[in-house]
XYZ file of C-alpha atoms in Angstrom:
506
model
C 14.100 -53.421 -47.336
C 17.074 -53.666 -49.759
C 19.387 -52.160 -47.120
C 18.110 -54.647 -44.531
C 18.850 -57.562 -46.856
C 22.367 -56.219 -47.488
C 23.079 -56.288 -43.736
C 21.894 -59.862 -43.194
C 23.015 -61.250 -46.561
C 26.339 -62.795 -45.425
C 24.551 -65.052 -42.947
C 22.116 -66.361 -45.557
C 22.507 -68.908 -48.291
C 22.314 -68.420 -52.079
C 18.551 -68.936 -51.975
C 18.163 -65.717 -49.962
C 20.450 -63.863 -52.362
C 18.041 -64.816 -55.144
C 15.253 -63.377 -52.963
C 17.267 -60.162 -52.635
C 17.475 -59.852 -56.431
C 13.710 -60.374 -56.738
C 13.055 -57.675 -54.107
C 15.365 -55.246 -55.922
C 13.614 -55.940 -59.223
C 10.223 -55.339 -57.590
C 11.426 -52.030 -56.168
C 12.756 -50.953 -59.567
C 9.463 -51.953 -61.217
C 7.444 -49.935 -58.690
C 9.722 -46.922 -59.180
C 9.330 -47.181 -62.979
C 5.526 -47.259 -62.576
C 5.589 -44.083 -60.455
C 7.798 -42.253 -62.950
C 5.817 -43.400 -65.999
C 3.705 -40.923 -67.941
C 1.037 -43.575 -68.500
C -2.470 -42.213 -67.798
C -4.794 -44.528 -65.942
C -8.519 -44.006 -65.452
C -11.004 -44.510 -62.638
C -14.687 -44.303 -63.636
C -13.756 -42.447 -66.867
C -11.777 -39.866 -64.861
C -8.075 -39.517 -65.712
C -5.830 -40.140 -62.696
C -3.120 -37.498 -62.938
C 0.179 -36.855 -61.170
C 3.302 -34.821 -61.823
C 4.765 -37.407 -64.235
C 1.765 -37.707 -66.581
C 0.228 -34.231 -66.245
C 2.062 -32.747 -69.239
C 1.051 -35.697 -71.407
C -2.591 -35.293 -70.415
C -2.500 -31.614 -71.374
C -0.953 -32.413 -74.743
C -3.496 -35.153 -75.554
C -6.713 -33.375 -74.529
C -7.892 -30.070 -75.953
C -10.130 -29.365 -72.952
C -9.195 -30.892 -69.623
C -11.055 -30.123 -66.405
C -8.967 -31.163 -63.392
C -10.248 -31.626 -59.857
C -7.620 -31.073 -57.164
C -8.882 -33.014 -54.133
C -7.957 -34.391 -50.747
C -8.949 -38.004 -49.973
C -10.244 -37.015 -46.509
C -12.310 -34.041 -47.742
C -16.068 -34.542 -47.280
C -16.944 -32.121 -50.097
C -14.631 -34.034 -52.450
C -16.246 -37.331 -51.495
C -19.671 -35.816 -52.120
C -18.601 -34.530 -55.543
C -16.994 -37.817 -56.682
C -20.142 -39.629 -58.017
C -21.366 -36.554 -59.932
C -17.869 -35.946 -61.311
C -17.619 -39.562 -62.532
C -21.087 -39.380 -64.096
C -20.181 -36.170 -65.925
C -16.952 -37.769 -67.169
C -18.914 -40.727 -68.550
C -21.473 -38.509 -70.298
C -18.818 -36.394 -71.974
C -16.945 -39.486 -73.120
C -20.099 -41.148 -74.471
C -20.906 -38.136 -76.635
C -17.335 -38.135 -78.028
C -16.684 -34.669 -76.655
C -13.135 -33.276 -76.863
C -13.573 -32.416 -73.183
C -12.241 -34.822 -70.561
C -12.160 -34.823 -66.768
C -9.146 -35.601 -64.609
C -8.250 -35.570 -60.927
C -5.166 -34.935 -58.820
C -4.684 -35.950 -55.193
C -3.322 -32.570 -54.100
C -2.140 -33.939 -50.755
C 0.178 -36.422 -52.515
C 1.073 -34.326 -55.580
C 2.313 -31.303 -53.674
C 4.354 -29.935 -56.597
C 1.216 -29.654 -58.743
C -0.790 -28.224 -55.843
C 1.858 -25.541 -55.322
C 2.162 -24.780 -59.037
C -1.567 -24.120 -59.399
C -2.078 -22.385 -56.038
C -4.424 -24.954 -54.530
C -5.536 -23.777 -51.079
C -8.928 -25.483 -50.676
C -10.661 -28.668 -51.763
C -12.122 -29.452 -54.151
C -10.699 -26.893 -56.601
C -11.548 -27.373 -60.297
C -9.498 -25.802 -63.095
C -9.924 -25.992 -66.866
C -6.836 -26.377 -69.076
C -7.337 -25.471 -72.743
C -5.103 -26.432 -75.684
C -2.272 -27.587 -73.429
C -1.862 -24.160 -71.795
C -0.423 -24.829 -68.371
C 0.162 -21.273 -67.207
C -3.350 -19.793 -67.324
C -5.977 -22.385 -66.339
C -9.566 -21.166 -66.067
C -11.381 -21.426 -62.749
C -14.498 -23.608 -62.860
C -17.573 -21.460 -62.188
C -20.445 -23.876 -62.781
C -22.642 -25.941 -60.481
C -20.955 -28.900 -58.832
C -23.389 -31.548 -60.045
C -23.165 -33.829 -63.098
C -25.514 -31.787 -65.294
C -23.831 -28.514 -64.326
C -20.369 -29.882 -65.115
C -21.462 -31.368 -68.464
C -23.193 -28.192 -69.626
C -20.283 -25.990 -68.521
C -17.833 -28.148 -70.469
C -20.121 -28.397 -73.527
C -20.241 -24.604 -73.763
C -16.449 -24.530 -73.904
C -16.115 -27.459 -76.276
C -18.468 -26.130 -78.943
C -19.810 -22.738 -79.975
C -21.364 -21.090 -76.926
C -24.079 -19.540 -79.094
C -26.039 -20.989 -82.048
C -25.562 -19.121 -85.344
C -28.953 -18.020 -86.732
C -28.595 -17.677 -90.506
C -31.997 -16.227 -91.407
C -35.352 -15.051 -90.068
C -36.871 -18.551 -90.074
C -34.113 -20.071 -87.928
C -34.224 -17.037 -85.628
C -38.021 -17.318 -85.183
C -37.761 -21.059 -84.495
C -34.992 -20.398 -81.973
C -37.048 -17.745 -80.150
C -40.041 -20.095 -79.914
C -37.996 -23.134 -78.871
C -37.858 -22.305 -75.124
C -39.428 -20.086 -72.486
C -36.321 -17.910 -72.419
C -33.534 -17.386 -74.949
C -30.869 -14.747 -75.547
C -29.846 -13.541 -79.008
C -26.892 -11.299 -79.748
C -27.293 -9.223 -82.897
C -23.833 -8.175 -84.138
C -22.806 -6.787 -87.534
C -19.308 -8.183 -87.028
C -19.111 -11.576 -85.293
C -15.358 -11.195 -85.071
C -15.566 -7.878 -83.261
C -14.908 -7.206 -79.572
C -18.579 -6.875 -78.628
C -19.454 -10.256 -80.174
C -16.472 -11.910 -78.477
C -17.603 -10.525 -75.112
C -21.068 -11.942 -75.826
C -19.585 -15.389 -76.531
C -17.735 -15.203 -73.184
C -20.979 -14.484 -71.350
C -22.712 -17.316 -73.205
C -19.964 -19.728 -72.166
C -20.436 -18.837 -68.494
C -24.246 -18.687 -68.281
C -24.900 -22.338 -68.990
C -28.441 -22.209 -67.583
C -29.561 -20.036 -70.523
C -29.643 -20.728 -74.278
C -27.800 -18.274 -76.536
C -28.041 -17.517 -80.236
C -26.218 -15.012 -82.435
C -27.119 -13.311 -85.720
C -25.328 -10.987 -88.150
C -27.563 -10.993 -91.259
C -29.254 -7.676 -92.094
C -32.629 -9.358 -92.681
C -32.610 -10.760 -89.126
C -31.762 -7.318 -87.713
C -34.654 -5.866 -89.712
C -37.111 -8.548 -88.618
C -36.648 -7.516 -84.977
C -36.559 -3.773 -85.623
C -32.848 -3.357 -84.947
C -30.285 -1.177 -86.699
C -27.289 -1.470 -84.326
C -25.569 -4.145 -82.242
C -28.012 -5.275 -79.537
C -28.486 -8.149 -77.093
C -32.131 -9.244 -76.808
C -33.738 -11.385 -74.123
C -36.873 -13.176 -75.382
C -39.322 -14.493 -72.767
C -42.696 -16.205 -72.828
C -43.700 -14.302 -69.682
C -43.898 -10.738 -68.360
C -42.676 -8.163 -70.901
C -41.762 -10.803 -73.545
C -38.721 -8.975 -74.940
C -35.994 -6.849 -73.361
C -33.312 -5.065 -75.392
C -29.800 -4.197 -74.226
C -28.182 -1.957 -76.882
C -24.395 -2.130 -77.123
C -22.810 1.224 -76.325
C -20.629 2.110 -79.380
C -18.047 3.852 -77.159
C -17.909 1.489 -74.160
C -18.559 -1.735 -75.993
C -20.042 -4.711 -74.150
C -19.089 -5.230 -70.504
C -19.339 -8.932 -69.652
C -20.076 -8.450 -65.930
C -22.741 -5.834 -66.636
C -24.444 -7.960 -69.305
C -24.349 -11.029 -67.060
C -26.097 -9.154 -64.252
C -28.700 -7.645 -66.613
C -29.538 -11.079 -68.009
C -29.713 -12.586 -64.499
C -32.107 -9.863 -63.325
C -34.359 -9.740 -66.376
C -34.551 -13.515 -66.823
C -36.463 -13.757 -63.548
C -40.209 -13.363 -63.440
C -41.339 -10.010 -62.055
C -42.727 -11.909 -59.052
C -41.032 -15.207 -58.199
C -42.448 -18.028 -56.132
C -39.934 -19.515 -53.717
C -39.604 -23.219 -54.575
C -36.889 -25.843 -54.606
C -36.466 -25.203 -58.352
C -36.309 -21.395 -58.170
C -34.237 -20.911 -55.005
C -30.907 -20.960 -56.886
C -32.199 -18.333 -59.339
C -33.497 -16.133 -56.519
C -30.234 -16.087 -54.607
C -28.014 -16.200 -57.711
C -29.491 -13.003 -59.173
C -27.639 -10.917 -56.552
C -30.445 -8.392 -56.208
C -29.746 -6.312 -53.070
C -33.249 -6.365 -51.538
C -35.917 -9.062 -51.399
C -39.557 -8.170 -50.702
C -41.389 -11.245 -49.440
C -45.113 -11.956 -49.300
C -45.833 -14.875 -46.964
C -49.201 -16.463 -47.662
C -51.054 -19.761 -47.568
C -51.818 -20.731 -51.161
C -54.694 -22.916 -50.065
C -56.580 -19.744 -49.055
C -58.255 -17.943 -51.988
C -58.514 -14.813 -49.849
C -54.752 -14.758 -49.284
C -54.024 -15.542 -52.945
C -55.837 -12.367 -53.967
C -53.191 -10.336 -52.112
C -50.770 -11.098 -54.937
C -52.423 -8.478 -57.185
C -51.240 -5.487 -55.154
C -47.885 -7.186 -54.592
C -47.329 -7.642 -58.354
C -48.420 -4.060 -59.076
C -45.860 -2.761 -56.577
C -43.072 -4.766 -58.248
C -43.231 -2.791 -61.495
C -40.407 -0.278 -61.795
C -38.242 -1.839 -59.066
C -36.721 -4.624 -61.131
C -33.038 -5.031 -60.368
C -33.207 -3.194 -57.045
C -35.900 -5.210 -55.249
C -36.854 -8.804 -56.020
C -40.468 -9.667 -55.193
C -40.966 -13.214 -53.917
C -44.097 -15.119 -52.842
C -43.498 -17.674 -50.073
C -46.119 -20.385 -49.555
C -46.083 -21.159 -45.822
C -47.899 -24.436 -46.468
C -45.418 -25.529 -49.139
C -41.658 -25.244 -49.702
C -41.663 -21.903 -47.898
C -42.305 -23.617 -44.571
C -38.587 -24.466 -44.455
C -37.558 -20.798 -44.167
C -40.080 -19.642 -41.569
C -37.714 -20.220 -38.643
C -35.190 -17.852 -40.244
C -37.797 -15.105 -39.844
C -38.985 -16.272 -36.404
C -42.395 -17.051 -37.893
C -44.964 -19.854 -37.990
C -47.597 -20.595 -40.691
C -50.160 -18.833 -38.491
C -48.364 -15.505 -39.117
C -49.428 -15.499 -42.800
C -50.329 -13.342 -44.582
C -47.520 -10.926 -43.810
C -44.741 -8.969 -45.529
C -40.992 -8.732 -44.916
C -38.160 -6.925 -46.680
C -34.646 -8.381 -46.415
C -31.375 -6.566 -47.106
C -29.261 -9.325 -48.588
C -25.876 -7.816 -47.655
C -26.459 -8.360 -43.938
C -29.734 -10.346 -43.716
C -31.445 -7.459 -41.891
C -35.205 -7.991 -41.899
C -37.824 -5.225 -41.937
C -41.519 -5.482 -41.229
C -44.422 -3.068 -41.500
C -45.884 -1.960 -38.176
C -49.216 -3.072 -39.567
C -49.468 -5.254 -42.678
C -51.093 -3.405 -45.591
C -51.083 -5.248 -48.899
C -52.036 -2.397 -51.239
C -49.632 -1.339 -53.996
C -49.241 2.161 -52.504
C -48.548 0.882 -48.978
C -45.967 -1.628 -50.166
C -44.140 0.972 -52.276
C -44.167 3.483 -49.406
C -42.778 0.877 -47.005
C -39.988 -0.166 -49.395
C -38.947 3.437 -50.005
C -38.876 4.131 -46.255
C -36.551 1.140 -45.716
C -34.273 2.212 -48.586
C -34.146 5.733 -47.114
C -33.073 4.364 -43.724
C -36.273 5.466 -41.978
C -37.262 1.988 -40.721
C -35.397 0.065 -38.022
C -34.732 -3.632 -38.642
C -37.010 -6.189 -37.019
C -34.640 -8.191 -34.795
C -35.310 -11.729 -33.648
C -34.932 -12.555 -29.974
C -35.705 -15.673 -28.004
C -36.991 -15.330 -24.451
C -34.193 -15.503 -21.853
C -34.169 -18.790 -19.933
C -34.975 -18.399 -16.233
C -31.582 -19.861 -15.295
C -29.631 -17.946 -17.974
C -26.987 -16.769 -15.449
C -26.962 -19.764 -13.078
C -24.506 -21.947 -15.028
C -20.829 -21.100 -15.712
C -21.700 -20.322 -19.379
C -24.224 -17.471 -19.373
C -27.008 -17.755 -21.989
C -27.661 -14.501 -23.863
C -30.575 -13.588 -26.150
C -31.235 -10.529 -28.254
C -33.177 -8.817 -25.476
C -30.453 -9.239 -22.846
C -27.312 -8.924 -24.962
C -26.741 -5.169 -24.571
C -26.939 -5.095 -20.773
C -24.514 -8.012 -20.389
C -21.984 -7.535 -23.202
C -21.575 -3.800 -22.665
C -21.518 -3.869 -18.864
C -18.601 -1.490 -18.180
C -17.549 -3.470 -15.081
C -17.155 -6.807 -16.883
C -14.931 -8.377 -19.524
C -17.380 -10.488 -21.561
C -16.297 -13.285 -23.922
C -19.192 -14.434 -26.167
C -19.547 -17.427 -28.448
C -22.064 -16.833 -31.268
C -23.161 -20.240 -32.503
C -25.730 -22.246 -34.465
C -27.204 -25.380 -32.855
C -26.670 -27.430 -36.021
C -23.026 -26.312 -36.560
C -20.529 -29.193 -36.114
C -17.633 -26.792 -35.427
C -19.661 -25.254 -32.589
C -20.381 -28.709 -31.198
C -16.682 -29.612 -31.393
C -15.638 -26.661 -29.209
C -18.580 -26.894 -26.758
C -16.599 -28.821 -24.130
C -13.689 -26.366 -24.273
C -16.094 -23.429 -23.810
C -17.699 -25.118 -20.786
C -14.271 -25.840 -19.287
C -13.216 -22.229 -19.821
C -16.368 -20.986 -18.084
C -15.791 -23.373 -15.182
C -12.250 -22.023 -14.816
C -13.461 -18.411 -14.526
C -16.815 -18.905 -12.775
C -15.521 -17.254 -9.572
C -14.018 -14.226 -11.326
C -16.343 -11.239 -10.861
C -14.749 -9.331 -13.741
C -14.966 -12.076 -16.433
C -18.136 -13.451 -18.022
C -18.122 -16.411 -20.418
C -21.338 -16.425 -22.472
C -22.964 -17.812 -25.601
C -25.783 -16.807 -27.928
C -27.732 -18.822 -30.517
C -27.421 -16.532 -33.540
C -30.074 -18.402 -35.500
C -32.722 -17.296 -32.981
C -31.303 -13.925 -31.934
C -30.186 -10.915 -33.962
C -28.310 -7.748 -33.029
C -28.625 -4.358 -34.663
C -24.938 -3.491 -34.967
C -23.272 -6.906 -35.026
C -23.624 -9.248 -38.001
C -22.479 -12.847 -37.617
C -21.239 -14.341 -40.895
C -20.037 -17.768 -39.739
C -20.195 -20.163 -36.821
C -18.789 -20.180 -34.285
C -17.781 -16.498 -34.083
C -16.071 -15.360 -30.869
C -16.154 -11.727 -29.719
C -14.580 -10.176 -26.611
C -16.175 -7.088 -25.043
C -13.652 -5.449 -22.649
C -14.717 -3.606 -19.512
C -14.850 0.175 -19.574
C -16.573 2.813 -21.676
C -16.646 2.978 -25.467
C -18.581 -0.204 -26.398
C -15.408 -1.856 -27.695
C -15.407 -5.265 -29.372
C -12.489 -7.548 -30.313
C -12.905 -10.589 -32.567
C -10.995 -13.672 -31.411
C -9.360 -15.474 -34.353
C -6.797 -17.815 -32.797
C -6.736 -21.463 -31.695
C -9.935 -22.672 -30.048
C -8.640 -24.432 -26.961
C -8.884 -23.655 -23.240
C -5.255 -22.692 -22.713
C -5.191 -20.217 -25.612
C -8.553 -18.776 -24.537
C -7.093 -18.274 -21.049
C -3.985 -16.508 -22.336
C -6.255 -14.220 -24.361
C -8.380 -13.352 -21.309
C -5.461 -12.926 -18.909
C -3.758 -10.578 -21.379
C -6.782 -8.277 -21.630
C -8.191 -9.384 -24.970
C -4.984 -9.948 -26.949
C -2.652 -12.901 -27.171
C 0.830 -12.279 -25.716
C 3.574 -12.210 -28.304
C 5.721 -15.328 -28.249
C 9.472 -14.619 -27.948
C 11.380 -15.266 -31.196
C 13.128 -18.658 -31.357
C 16.798 -18.567 -30.333
C 19.120 -20.090 -32.915
C 21.473 -22.697 -31.566
């Protein structure tokens, strides 16, 4: 604008020259505002950029920063909870504050802190700019507040004597106490780290000899106190190895769960967060007293398998109804049992349901020993599955089509609810239309939420696999651009994309 005014200035009077001065002053004022290290706030959240970031770090002992993109749906969803957490922390006069950076505009900061996805949250402590801590808590207001509180104050309550320890143990259904003879030692410091991370549990710490004696301890030990199941679990600290934070975290996760969990909205995060490799599920209708009695044998079978197999009761008439489709079941199928391998979602079912402790244990051991084949879901093939350009595959028909040695088969594995799958649906139809008269090329799709395959695990939607003609049951995953022209190049080149010639310098 200033340059434009300079060009037309000679033809204008003095009044317009005054206007030019005003415009220049406005530009200078705007530039000064951008370069200022002043920190503004929106809903108690500090608005940060490259010119005020250093000041924010120097003024706030604990600063959690969200790096976001204005167009990002996850960022927009987080915004109200983030603002609420910021307000709560400010109201309680916490040294912890929350800030945000538009990473799409502040590219220097995004590059400096390696931001590759949105939202990314990092904690800066005591002005340290070089080693921020990744946020590991839940992305809701309560999760953010509790995660920050653990880092602002002591992560574990100091228990001075037997009375305070007893009151602490009785205060909640589940508490963790670390008994350490030296609170400044490495084992105690590792315990404090675990306590800072596991914000959904309450931690205490004791070093007095009388407290050790009251709980029958003579050496450093972490104890989990529960008002259910076995009441108390001890994890002695190995004098040689010390305390491994990852190992202790997993032990506490596993042993904090009830021996048999009920799948509810409140417990689902615990069930999946425990990272136990196998889940044994009892599907029943809790309104039936006859089916409820089946829990006795189920509970008896759970003893001794803690940490390796998680036992879960699913009420098909309650919250469990939401997961029935994942197993290809209806409420009428209850009572029944399933075992799930969590690494690949393989499901196993007894040939005939037997709910006794011995039968359940025998079945689980057979699955763990690899003696039971997975129970694979398959929809029925539509009558017109091969009449349209895009062939419709199901679990029962997949093998004969995909591994036909005379055909090159390109398959889209999708989920009906997946927006990315919906976005590329037209391109897939157009591709199939283009090759509908080619005898050697088949364009197909399979709903992976209703159909499962023994040797192929689909981890995301859509997933595209190419099965070339010929022997050997070969499979190539397509990972390039999802448009018709690129698909065509891939097919015409036999399942690989042709290499583009290097650019010629002028």
